[in-house]
Amino acid sequence: MKVAAVQYRFDESEPFDSGVQRMLGLVAECADADLVVLPELWPNGGFTYDRWEPTAQPLDGPLVTELQAAASSAGVVLHAGSFIERHDNGSLTNTAVVFDADGSLNAVYRKIHLFGFTEGEPKYLAAGDDLVVAQTSVGRLGIATCYDLRFPEMFRKLLDAGSDVFVVPAAWPKARVEHWTVLSRARAVENQTPLVALNTVGTHGGTPMGGQSLIVDAKGGVLADAAEEETILRATIDNAHTTAWRERFPALGDRRL
């Protein structure tokens, strides 16, 4: 599976629609990939709380429609990162969407673990409840978002639900970026499952983002990584390598708890 992960630079001064069009152009550049991944809250900003309500959209709004068209035009499975979704009852969620290569909506995941303790996401957003594994033409994608990475039990459940690859879009701050890289590799190693960990760069609500996106294999080996600039990270994930490693080192079969 050829993966292209867009480490996008969020610009607080850029109008919403302009940012969307810029991202659609980046997706078009990834038409040679099988799976394209975008970061968390790239249209709205990760810490720009004042932008969330005015830029929120329903699942059937224009943003999702444009992303569907982008997936279809490029002929790729598109994990479109996440956006602020507005629900009929007025609540907001941090919602990730996955599209098949024909543009059809494959999966919706609403972030379970909200970051900020008593502030930030818990103050403004409703948490999701459901684990999601997207059954796509390129494999079964176990979906998590940013802060979810700190909860290993979630990834073990995604593994048990049949994930071939974990996909983790994020808006992870530079101040804790060491945790980001360590935890990304740990989730891959302990579950013997490849992982796409895609961060953003730039500044969100005055908070510098950490970048350093990475794609790792089932042994935790880094297939590709990035620094702190906007870039498209590319790597090939080999399912045969995952199967061979699990057979050679069958640690998952020794679980007792």
Coordinates of N, CA and C in Angstrom, one line a residue:
M1 N 0.8 -1.2 0.0 CA 0.0 0.0 0.0 C 0.9 1.2 0.0
K2 N 0.7 2.1 -1.0 CA 1.5 3.3 -1.1 C 0.7 4.4 -0.3
V3 N 1.4 5.0 0.7 CA 0.7 6.0 1.5 C 1.3 7.4 1.2
A4 N 0.5 8.4 1.2 CA 0.9 9.8 1.1 C 0.2 10.5 2.2
A5 N 1.0 11.1 3.1 CA 0.5 11.8 4.3 C 0.9 13.3 4.2
V6 N -0.1 14.1 4.2 CA 0.1 15.6 4.0 C 0.3 16.3 5.3
Q7 N 1.6 16.6 5.6 CA 1.9 17.4 6.8 C 1.7 18.9 6.4
Y8 N 0.5 19.3 6.7 CA 0.0 20.6 6.3 C 0.3 21.7 7.3
R9 N 0.7 22.9 6.7 CA 0.9 24.1 7.5 C -0.4 24.9 7.7
F10 N -0.9 24.9 8.9 CA -2.1 25.7 9.1 C -1.7 27.2 9.3
D11 N -2.4 28.1 8.7 CA -2.2 29.5 8.7 C -3.4 30.2 9.3
E12 N -3.3 30.8 10.5 CA -4.4 31.4 11.1 C -5.0 32.6 10.3
S13 N -4.1 33.2 9.5 CA -4.6 34.4 8.7 C -5.3 34.0 7.4
E14 N -5.2 32.7 7.1 CA -5.8 32.3 5.8 C -7.3 32.0 5.9
P15 N -8.1 32.6 5.1 CA -9.6 32.3 5.2 C -9.9 30.8 5.0
F16 N -11.0 30.4 5.6 CA -11.4 29.0 5.6 C -11.4 28.4 4.2
D17 N -12.1 29.0 3.4 CA -12.3 28.5 2.0 C -11.0 28.4 1.2
S18 N -10.1 29.4 1.5 CA -8.8 29.4 0.8 C -8.0 28.2 1.3
G19 N -8.0 27.9 2.6 CA -7.3 26.8 3.1 C -7.8 25.5 2.6
V20 N -9.1 25.4 2.4 CA -9.7 24.2 1.9 C -9.2 24.0 0.4
Q21 N -9.3 25.0 -0.4 CA -8.8 24.9 -1.8 C -7.3 24.5 -1.8
R22 N -6.5 25.0 -1.0 CA -5.1 24.7 -0.9 C -4.9 23.2 -0.6
M23 N -5.7 22.7 0.4 CA -5.6 21.3 0.7 C -6.1 20.4 -0.4
L24 N -7.1 20.8 -1.1 CA -7.6 20.0 -2.2 C -6.5 19.9 -3.3
G25 N -5.8 20.9 -3.5 CA -4.7 20.9 -4.4 C -3.6 19.9 -4.0
L26 N -3.3 19.9 -2.7 CA -2.3 18.9 -2.2 C -2.8 17.5 -2.4
V27 N -4.1 17.2 -2.2 CA -4.6 15.9 -2.4 C -4.4 15.5 -3.8
A28 N -4.7 16.4 -4.7 CA -4.5 16.1 -6.2 C -3.1 15.7 -6.5
E29 N -2.1 16.2 -5.7 CA -0.7 15.9 -6.0 C -0.4 14.4 -5.5
C30 N -1.3 13.8 -4.8 CA -1.1 12.5 -4.2 C -1.8 11.4 -5.0
A31 N -2.2 11.6 -6.3 CA -2.9 10.7 -7.0 C -2.2 9.4 -7.3
D32 N -0.9 9.4 -7.1 CA -0.1 8.2 -7.3 C -0.1 7.2 -6.1
A33 N -0.8 7.7 -5.0 CA -0.8 6.9 -3.8 C -2.1 6.0 -3.8
D34 N -2.1 5.0 -2.9 CA -3.3 4.2 -2.7 C -4.1 4.8 -1.5
L35 N -3.4 5.3 -0.5 CA -4.1 5.9 0.7 C -3.5 7.3 0.9
V36 N -4.3 8.3 1.0 CA -3.9 9.7 1.4 C -4.5 10.0 2.7
V37 N -3.6 10.6 3.6 CA -4.0 11.0 4.9 C -3.8 12.5 5.2
L38 N -4.8 13.1 5.7 CA -4.7 14.6 6.1 C -4.7 14.7 7.6
P39 N -4.3 15.8 8.1 CA -4.1 16.0 9.6 C -5.4 16.3 10.3
E40 N -5.4 16.3 11.6 CA -6.5 16.7 12.5 C -6.8 18.1 12.3
L41 N -8.1 18.5 12.2 CA -8.6 19.8 12.3 C -7.9 20.8 11.4
W42 N -7.4 20.3 10.2 CA -6.7 21.2 9.3 C -7.5 22.3 8.8
P43 N -8.9 22.2 8.6 CA -9.6 23.4 8.2 C -9.9 24.4 9.3
N44 N -10.0 23.9 10.5 CA -10.5 24.8 11.6 C -9.4 25.2 12.6
G45 N -8.3 24.5 12.7 CA -7.2 24.8 13.6 C -7.4 24.0 14.9
G46 N -6.3 23.5 15.5 CA -6.4 22.6 16.6 C -6.6 23.3 17.9
F47 N -6.1 24.5 18.1 CA -6.3 25.3 19.3 C -7.0 26.6 19.1
T48 N -7.5 26.8 17.9 CA -8.2 28.1 17.6 C -9.7 28.0 18.0
Y49 N -9.9 27.9 19.3 CA -11.3 27.6 19.7 C -12.3 28.6 19.2
D50 N -11.9 29.9 19.0 CA -12.9 30.9 18.6 C -13.3 30.6 17.1
R51 N -12.6 29.8 16.4 CA -13.0 29.5 15.0 C -13.9 28.3 14.9
W52 N -14.0 27.5 15.9 CA -14.7 26.2 15.8 C -16.2 26.4 15.5
E53 N -16.9 27.2 16.3 CA -18.3 27.3 16.0 C -18.6 28.0 14.6
P54 N -18.0 29.1 14.3 CA -18.3 29.7 13.0 C -17.9 28.9 11.8
T55 N -16.9 28.0 11.9 CA -16.5 27.2 10.8 C -17.0 25.7 10.8
A56 N -17.8 25.4 11.8 CA -18.3 24.0 11.9 C -19.3 23.8 10.7
Q57 N -19.3 22.5 10.3 CA -20.2 22.1 9.2 C -20.9 20.8 9.6
P58 N -22.1 20.5 9.0 CA -22.7 19.2 9.2 C -21.9 18.2 8.3
L59 N -22.2 16.9 8.5 CA -21.6 15.8 7.7 C -22.0 15.9 6.3
D60 N -23.1 16.5 6.0 CA -23.5 16.6 4.6 C -23.3 18.0 4.0
G61 N -22.4 18.7 4.7 CA -22.1 20.1 4.2 C -21.1 20.1 3.1
P62 N -20.7 21.3 2.6 CA -19.9 21.5 1.4 C -18.5 21.0 1.6
L63 N -17.9 21.0 2.8 CA -16.6 20.5 3.0 C -16.5 19.0 2.7
V64 N -17.4 18.2 3.2 CA -17.4 16.8 3.0 C -17.6 16.5 1.5
T65 N -18.5 17.3 0.9 CA -18.8 17.1 -0.6 C -17.5 17.4 -1.4
E66 N -16.8 18.4 -1.1 CA -15.5 18.7 -1.8 C -14.5 17.7 -1.6
L67 N -14.4 17.1 -0.4 CA -13.4 16.1 -0.1 C -13.8 14.8 -0.8
Q68 N -15.1 14.5 -0.9 CA -15.5 13.3 -1.7 C -15.1 13.4 -3.1
A69 N -15.3 14.6 -3.7 CA -14.9 14.8 -5.1 C -13.4 14.7 -5.3
A70 N -12.6 15.2 -4.3 CA -11.2 15.1 -4.3 C -10.7 13.7 -4.3
A71 N -11.3 12.8 -3.5 CA -10.9 11.4 -3.4 C -11.3 10.7 -4.8
S72 N -12.4 11.0 -5.3 CA -12.8 10.4 -6.6 C -11.9 10.9 -7.7
S73 N -11.6 12.2 -7.8 CA -10.8 12.7 -8.8 C -9.4 12.1 -8.8
A74 N -8.8 12.0 -7.6 CA -7.5 11.4 -7.5 C -7.5 9.9 -7.5
G75 N -8.6 9.3 -7.3 CA -8.7 7.8 -7.3 C -8.0 7.2 -6.2
V76 N -8.1 7.8 -5.0 CA -7.4 7.3 -3.8 C -8.4 7.1 -2.7
V77 N -8.1 6.2 -1.7 CA -8.8 6.1 -0.5 C -8.2 7.3 0.3
L78 N -9.1 8.2 0.8 CA -8.8 9.4 1.5 C -9.2 9.4 2.9
H79 N -8.3 9.4 3.9 CA -8.6 9.7 5.3 C -8.4 11.2 5.4
A80 N -9.5 11.9 5.4 CA -9.5 13.4 5.3 C -9.2 14.1 6.6
G81 N -8.4 13.4 7.5 CA -8.2 14.1 8.8 C -9.5 14.3 9.5
S82 N -9.6 15.4 10.2 CA -10.8 15.7 10.9 C -11.2 17.2 10.8
F83 N -12.5 17.4 11.1 CA -13.0 18.8 11.1 C -14.0 18.9 12.2
I84 N -14.4 20.1 12.5 CA -15.5 20.4 13.5 C -16.8 20.2 12.9
E85 N -17.5 19.1 13.3 CA -18.8 18.8 12.8 C -19.9 19.4 13.7
R86 N -20.9 20.0 13.1 CA -22.1 20.5 13.8 C -23.2 19.5 13.6
H87 N -23.8 19.2 14.8 CA -24.9 18.2 14.8 C -26.3 19.0 14.9
D88 N -27.3 18.3 14.6 CA -28.7 18.9 14.6 C -29.0 19.4 16.0
N89 N -28.5 18.9 17.0 CA -28.8 19.3 18.4 C -28.0 20.5 18.8
G90 N -27.1 21.0 17.9 CA -26.2 22.1 18.2 C -24.9 21.7 18.8
S91 N -24.7 20.5 19.1 CA -23.4 20.1 19.6 C -22.3 20.0 18.5
L92 N -21.0 20.0 18.9 CA -19.9 19.9 18.0 C -19.1 18.7 18.4
T93 N -18.5 18.1 17.3 CA -17.6 17.0 17.6 C -16.3 17.2 16.7
N94 N -15.3 16.5 17.1 CA -14.0 16.4 16.3 C -14.2 15.2 15.5
T95 N -14.5 15.3 14.2 CA -15.0 14.2 13.4 C -14.0 13.9 12.2
A96 N -13.6 12.6 12.2 CA -12.7 12.2 11.1 C -13.6 11.4 10.1
V97 N -13.2 11.6 8.8 CA -14.0 10.9 7.7 C -13.0 10.2 6.8
V98 N -13.5 9.1 6.3 CA -12.7 8.3 5.3 C -13.6 8.0 4.1
F99 N -13.0 8.3 2.9 CA -13.7 8.1 1.6 C -13.0 7.0 0.8
D100 N -13.9 6.2 0.1 CA -13.3 5.3 -0.8 C -12.8 6.0 -2.1
A101 N -12.1 5.2 -2.9 CA -11.6 5.8 -4.1 C -12.6 6.3 -5.1
D102 N -13.9 5.9 -5.0 CA -14.9 6.4 -5.8 C -15.6 7.6 -5.2
G103 N -15.1 8.1 -4.1 CA -15.7 9.3 -3.4 C -16.8 9.0 -2.4
S104 N -17.2 7.7 -2.3 CA -18.3 7.4 -1.3 C -17.7 7.5 0.1
L105 N -18.6 7.9 1.0 CA -18.2 8.0 2.4 C -18.1 6.6 3.0
N106 N -17.0 6.2 3.5 CA -16.7 4.9 4.0 C -16.9 4.8 5.5
A107 N -16.4 5.8 6.2 CA -16.4 5.7 7.7 C -16.3 7.0 8.3
V108 N -16.9 7.1 9.5 CA -17.0 8.4 10.3 C -16.5 8.0 11.7
Y109 N -15.5 8.7 12.2 CA -15.1 8.5 13.6 C -15.1 9.8 14.3
R110 N -15.8 9.8 15.5 CA -15.8 11.0 16.3 C -14.9 10.8 17.5
K111 N -13.9 11.7 17.7 CA -12.8 11.6 18.6 C -13.4 11.2 20.0
I112 N -12.8 10.1 20.6 CA -13.3 9.6 21.9 C -12.6 10.3 23.0
H113 N -11.3 10.5 23.0 CA -10.5 11.1 24.1 C -10.3 12.6 23.7
L114 N -10.9 13.5 24.4 CA -10.8 14.9 24.1 C -9.8 15.6 25.0
F115 N -8.9 16.3 24.4 CA -7.7 16.9 25.1 C -8.1 18.3 25.6
G116 N -7.5 18.5 26.8 CA -7.7 19.8 27.4 C -8.0 19.8 28.9
F117 N -8.3 18.6 29.4 CA -8.7 18.4 30.8 C -10.0 19.2 31.0
T118 N -10.0 20.3 31.8 CA -11.3 21.0 31.9 C -11.5 22.1 30.9
E119 N -10.5 22.4 30.1 CA -10.6 23.4 29.0 C -10.5 22.7 27.7
G120 N -10.3 23.6 26.6 CA -10.0 23.0 25.3 C -11.2 22.2 24.8
E121 N -10.9 21.0 24.2 CA -11.9 20.2 23.6 C -13.0 19.8 24.5
P122 N -12.7 19.4 25.8 CA -13.9 19.0 26.6 C -14.8 20.1 26.9
K123 N -14.4 21.4 26.8 CA -15.2 22.5 27.1 C -16.2 22.8 25.9
Y124 N -15.7 22.5 24.7 CA -16.4 22.9 23.5 C -17.0 21.8 22.7
L125 N -16.5 20.6 22.9 CA -16.9 19.5 22.0 C -17.6 18.3 22.8
A126 N -18.4 17.6 22.2 CA -18.9 16.3 22.7 C -18.0 15.2 22.3
A127 N -17.8 14.2 23.1 CA -16.9 13.1 22.8 C -17.7 12.0 22.1
G128 N -17.0 11.3 21.2 CA -17.5 10.1 20.5 C -17.5 8.9 21.4
D129 N -18.2 7.9 21.0 CA -18.2 6.6 21.8 C -17.8 5.4 21.1
D130 N -17.7 5.4 19.8 CA -17.5 4.2 19.0 C -16.2 4.1 18.4
L131 N -15.6 2.9 18.6 CA -14.4 2.5 17.8 C -14.7 2.3 16.4
V132 N -13.8 2.7 15.5 CA -14.1 2.6 14.1 C -12.9 1.9 13.3
V133 N -13.1 0.9 12.6 CA -12.2 0.3 11.7 C -12.8 0.4 10.3
A134 N -12.2 1.2 9.4 CA -12.7 1.4 8.1 C -12.3 0.3 7.2
Q135 N -13.3 -0.4 6.6 CA -13.0 -1.5 5.7 C -12.9 -0.9 4.3
T136 N -11.7 -0.7 3.8 CA -11.4 -0.1 2.5 C -10.8 -1.0 1.5
S137 N -10.7 -0.6 0.3 CA -10.0 -1.4 -0.7 C -8.5 -1.6 -0.5
V138 N -7.9 -0.7 0.3 CA -6.5 -0.9 0.6 C -6.2 -1.5 1.9
G139 N -7.2 -1.9 2.6 CA -7.0 -2.6 3.9 C -8.0 -2.0 5.0
R140 N -7.9 -2.6 6.2 CA -8.7 -2.2 7.3 C -7.9 -1.2 8.1
L141 N -8.5 0.0 8.2 CA -7.8 1.1 8.8 C -8.4 1.4 10.2
G142 N -7.6 1.2 11.2 CA -8.0 1.5 12.6 C -7.8 3.0 12.8
I143 N -8.9 3.7 13.1 CA -8.9 5.1 13.2 C -8.8 5.6 14.6
A144 N -7.8 6.6 14.8 CA -7.7 7.3 16.1 C -7.3 8.7 15.7
T145 N -7.4 9.6 16.7 CA -7.1 11.0 16.5 C -6.3 11.6 17.6
C146 N -5.1 12.0 17.4 CA -4.2 12.8 18.3 C -4.2 12.3 19.7
Y147 N -4.8 12.9 20.6 CA -4.8 12.5 22.1 C -5.1 11.0 22.3
D148 N -5.9 10.4 21.4 CA -6.2 9.0 21.5 C -4.9 8.2 21.6
L149 N -3.8 8.7 21.0 CA -2.5 8.0 21.0 C -2.0 7.6 22.4
R150 N -2.5 8.4 23.4 CA -2.0 8.2 24.8 C -2.8 7.1 25.5
F151 N -3.7 6.4 24.8 CA -4.5 5.4 25.5 C -4.3 4.1 24.8
P152 N -3.4 3.3 25.2 CA -3.0 2.0 24.5 C -4.2 1.0 24.4
E153 N -5.1 1.0 25.4 CA -6.2 0.1 25.4 C -7.1 0.3 24.1
M154 N -7.1 1.5 23.6 CA -7.9 1.8 22.4 C -7.3 1.1 21.2
F155 N -6.0 1.1 21.1 CA -5.3 0.5 20.0 C -5.4 -1.0 20.1
R156 N -5.3 -1.6 21.3 CA -5.5 -3.0 21.4 C -6.9 -3.4 20.9
K157 N -7.9 -2.6 21.2 CA -9.2 -2.9 20.8 C -9.3 -2.8 19.3
L158 N -8.7 -1.8 18.7 CA -8.7 -1.6 17.2 C -8.0 -2.8 16.6
L159 N -6.9 -3.3 17.2 CA -6.2 -4.5 16.7 C -7.2 -5.7 16.7
D160 N -7.8 -5.9 17.8 CA -8.8 -7.0 17.9 C -9.9 -6.9 17.0
A161 N -10.2 -5.7 16.6 CA -11.3 -5.5 15.6 C -10.9 -5.7 14.2
G162 N -9.6 -6.1 14.0 CA -9.1 -6.4 12.7 C -8.3 -5.4 11.9
S163 N -7.8 -4.4 12.6 CA -7.0 -3.4 11.9 C -5.7 -3.9 11.2
D164 N -5.5 -3.5 10.0 CA -4.3 -3.8 9.3 C -3.3 -2.7 9.5
V165 N -3.8 -1.5 9.6 CA -2.9 -0.3 9.8 C -3.7 0.6 10.7
F166 N -2.9 1.3 11.6 CA -3.5 2.4 12.4 C -3.2 3.7 11.7
V167 N -4.2 4.6 11.7 CA -4.1 5.9 11.1 C -4.4 7.0 12.2
V168 N -3.4 7.8 12.5 CA -3.6 8.8 13.6 C -3.3 10.2 13.1
P169 N -4.2 11.0 12.6 CA -4.0 12.4 12.3 C -4.0 13.2 13.6
A170 N -3.2 14.3 13.6 CA -3.1 15.0 14.9 C -2.8 16.5 14.7
A171 N -3.0 17.2 15.7 CA -2.5 18.6 15.9 C -1.8 18.6 17.2
W172 N -0.6 18.1 17.1 CA 0.2 17.8 18.4 C 1.2 18.9 18.6
P173 N 1.2 19.5 19.7 CA 2.1 20.7 20.0 C 3.6 20.3 20.0
K174 N 4.4 21.3 19.6 CA 5.8 21.2 19.6 C 6.4 20.9 21.0
A175 N 5.7 21.4 22.0 CA 6.2 21.3 23.4 C 6.3 19.9 23.8
R176 N 5.4 19.0 23.3 CA 5.4 17.6 23.7 C 5.6 16.6 22.5
V177 N 6.4 17.1 21.5 CA 6.5 16.3 20.3 C 7.4 15.1 20.5
E178 N 8.2 15.0 21.6 CA 8.9 13.8 21.9 C 8.0 12.7 22.3
H179 N 6.9 13.0 23.0 CA 5.9 12.0 23.3 C 5.2 11.5 22.1
W180 N 5.0 12.4 21.1 CA 4.3 12.0 19.9 C 5.1 10.9 19.2
T181 N 6.4 11.1 19.0 CA 7.2 10.1 18.3 C 7.4 8.8 19.0
V182 N 7.6 8.9 20.4 CA 7.7 7.7 21.2 C 6.4 6.9 21.2
L183 N 5.3 7.6 21.4 CA 4.0 6.9 21.5 C 3.6 6.3 20.2
S184 N 3.9 6.9 19.1 CA 3.6 6.4 17.8 C 4.3 5.1 17.5
R185 N 5.6 5.1 17.8 CA 6.3 3.8 17.6 C 5.9 2.7 18.6
A186 N 5.6 3.2 19.8 CA 5.1 2.2 20.8 C 3.8 1.5 20.5
R187 N 2.9 2.3 20.0 CA 1.6 1.7 19.6 C 1.8 0.7 18.4
A188 N 2.7 1.0 17.5 CA 3.0 0.0 16.5 C 3.7 -1.2 17.0
V189 N 4.7 -1.1 17.9 CA 5.5 -2.2 18.4 C 4.6 -3.1 19.2
E190 N 3.8 -2.6 20.1 CA 3.1 -3.4 21.1 C 1.9 -4.2 20.4
N191 N 1.5 -3.6 19.3 CA 0.4 -4.3 18.5 C 0.8 -4.9 17.2
Q192 N 2.1 -4.9 16.9 CA 2.7 -5.4 15.7 C 1.9 -5.0 14.5
T193 N 1.6 -3.7 14.4 CA 0.7 -3.1 13.4 C 1.3 -1.8 12.9
P194 N 1.5 -1.7 11.6 CA 2.0 -0.4 11.0 C 1.1 0.7 11.5
L195 N 1.7 1.9 11.5 CA 1.0 3.1 12.0 C 1.4 4.3 11.1
V196 N 0.4 5.1 10.7 CA 0.6 6.4 10.0 C 0.3 7.5 11.1
A197 N 1.3 8.2 11.5 CA 1.1 9.3 12.5 C 1.3 10.6 11.8
L198 N 0.3 11.3 11.5 CA 0.4 12.5 10.7 C 0.1 13.8 11.6
N199 N 1.1 14.6 11.8 CA 0.9 15.8 12.5 C 0.8 17.0 11.6
T200 N 0.5 18.2 12.1 CA 0.5 19.4 11.3 C 1.6 20.3 11.8
V201 N 1.9 21.4 11.0 CA 2.9 22.4 11.3 C 2.2 23.7 11.3
G202 N 3.0 24.8 11.7 CA 2.4 26.1 11.8 C 2.0 26.4 13.3
T203 N 1.2 27.4 13.5 CA 0.7 27.8 14.8 C -0.8 27.7 14.9
H204 N -1.3 27.1 15.9 CA -2.8 27.0 16.1 C -3.1 27.7 17.3
G205 N -3.8 28.8 17.2 CA -4.3 29.6 18.4 C -3.1 30.0 19.3
G206 N -2.0 30.3 18.7 CA -0.8 30.7 19.4 C 0.1 29.5 19.9
T207 N -0.3 28.3 19.6 CA 0.4 27.1 20.0 C 1.2 26.5 18.8
P208 N 2.5 26.5 18.9 CA 3.3 26.0 17.8 C 3.1 24.5 17.7
M209 N 2.9 24.0 16.5 CA 2.7 22.5 16.2 C 4.1 21.9 16.0
G210 N 4.1 20.6 16.3 CA 5.4 19.9 16.3 C 5.9 19.2 15.0
G211 N 5.0 19.0 14.0 CA 5.4 18.3 12.9 C 5.9 16.9 13.2
Q212 N 7.0 16.5 12.6 CA 7.6 15.2 12.8 C 6.7 14.1 12.6
S213 N 5.9 14.2 11.6 CA 5.0 13.0 11.2 C 5.9 11.8 10.9
L214 N 5.4 10.6 11.1 CA 6.1 9.4 10.7 C 5.2 8.3 10.3
I215 N 5.8 7.4 9.5 CA 5.1 6.2 9.1 C 6.0 5.0 9.6
V216 N 5.4 4.1 10.4 CA 6.2 3.0 10.9 C 5.7 1.7 10.6
D217 N 6.5 0.7 10.5 CA 6.1 -0.7 10.2 C 5.7 -1.4 11.4
A218 N 5.3 -2.7 11.3 CA 4.8 -3.5 12.4 C 5.9 -3.8 13.5
K219 N 7.2 -3.6 13.1 CA 8.2 -3.7 14.1 C 8.6 -2.4 14.8
G220 N 8.0 -1.3 14.4 CA 8.3 0.0 14.9 C 9.4 0.7 14.1
G221 N 9.8 0.1 13.0 CA 10.8 0.7 12.2 C 10.3 1.9 11.4
V222 N 11.0 3.0 11.3 CA 10.5 4.2 10.7 C 10.7 4.0 9.2
L223 N 9.6 4.0 8.4 CA 9.7 4.0 7.0 C 9.9 5.3 6.3
A224 N 9.3 6.4 7.0 CA 9.5 7.7 6.5 C 9.2 8.7 7.7
D225 N 9.9 9.8 7.7 CA 9.5 10.8 8.7 C 9.8 12.2 8.2
A226 N 9.3 13.2 8.9 CA 9.3 14.6 8.4 C 9.9 15.4 9.6
A227 N 10.3 16.6 9.2 CA 10.8 17.6 10.2 C 9.6 18.6 10.5
E228 N 9.8 19.9 10.3 CA 8.8 20.8 10.7 C 8.3 21.7 9.6
E229 N 8.4 21.3 8.4 CA 8.0 22.0 7.2 C 6.8 21.3 6.6
E230 N 6.0 22.1 5.8 CA 4.9 21.5 5.1 C 5.5 20.5 4.0
T231 N 5.0 19.3 4.0 CA 5.6 18.3 3.1 C 4.6 17.2 2.9
I232 N 4.8 16.4 1.9 CA 4.0 15.2 1.7 C 4.9 14.0 2.0
L233 N 4.6 13.3 3.0 CA 5.4 12.2 3.5 C 4.9 10.9 2.7
R234 N 5.8 10.1 2.2 CA 5.5 9.0 1.4 C 6.2 7.7 1.9
A235 N 5.5 6.6 1.9 CA 6.1 5.3 2.2 C 5.2 4.2 1.7
T236 N 5.7 3.0 1.6 CA 5.0 1.8 1.2 C 4.9 0.9 2.4
I237 N 3.7 0.6 2.8 CA 3.4 -0.4 3.9 C 3.2 -1.8 3.2
D238 N 3.9 -2.7 3.7 CA 3.9 -4.1 3.1 C 3.1 -5.0 4.1
N239 N 1.9 -5.4 3.7 CA 1.2 -6.3 4.6 C 1.8 -7.6 4.8
A240 N 2.6 -8.1 3.8 CA 3.3 -9.4 3.9 C 4.4 -9.3 5.0
H241 N 5.0 -8.1 5.2 CA 6.0 -7.9 6.2 C 5.3 -8.0 7.6
T242 N 4.1 -7.4 7.7 CA 3.4 -7.5 9.0 C 3.1 -8.9 9.3
T243 N 2.6 -9.7 8.4 CA 2.2 -11.1 8.6 C 3.4 -11.9 9.0
A244 N 4.5 -11.7 8.3 CA 5.8 -12.4 8.6 C 6.3 -12.1 10.0
W245 N 6.2 -10.9 10.4 CA 6.7 -10.5 11.7 C 5.9 -11.1 12.8
R246 N 4.6 -11.1 12.6 CA 3.7 -11.6 13.6 C 3.9 -13.1 13.7
E247 N 4.2 -13.8 12.6 CA 4.5 -15.3 12.7 C 5.8 -15.6 13.3
R248 N 6.8 -14.7 13.0 CA 8.2 -15.0 13.5 C 8.3 -14.6 15.0
F249 N 7.5 -13.7 15.5 CA 7.6 -13.2 16.8 C 6.1 -13.1 17.4
P250 N 5.5 -14.2 17.7 CA 4.1 -14.2 17.9 C 3.7 -13.8 19.4
A251 N 4.2 -12.6 19.8 CA 3.9 -12.1 21.1 C 2.4 -11.9 21.4
L252 N 1.7 -11.5 20.4 CA 0.3 -11.3 20.6 C -0.5 -12.5 21.1
G253 N 0.0 -13.7 20.8 CA -0.6 -14.9 21.2 C -0.4 -15.2 22.7
D254 N 0.6 -14.5 23.3 CA 0.9 -14.8 24.7 C 0.1 -13.9 25.7
R255 N -0.8 -13.1 25.2 CA -1.6 -12.2 26.1 C -2.4 -13.0 27.1
R256 N -2.4 -12.6 28.3 CA -3.2 -13.3 29.3 C -4.3 -12.4 30.0
L257 N -4.2 -11.1 29.7 CA -5.2 -10.2 30.4 C -6.1 -9.6 29.3

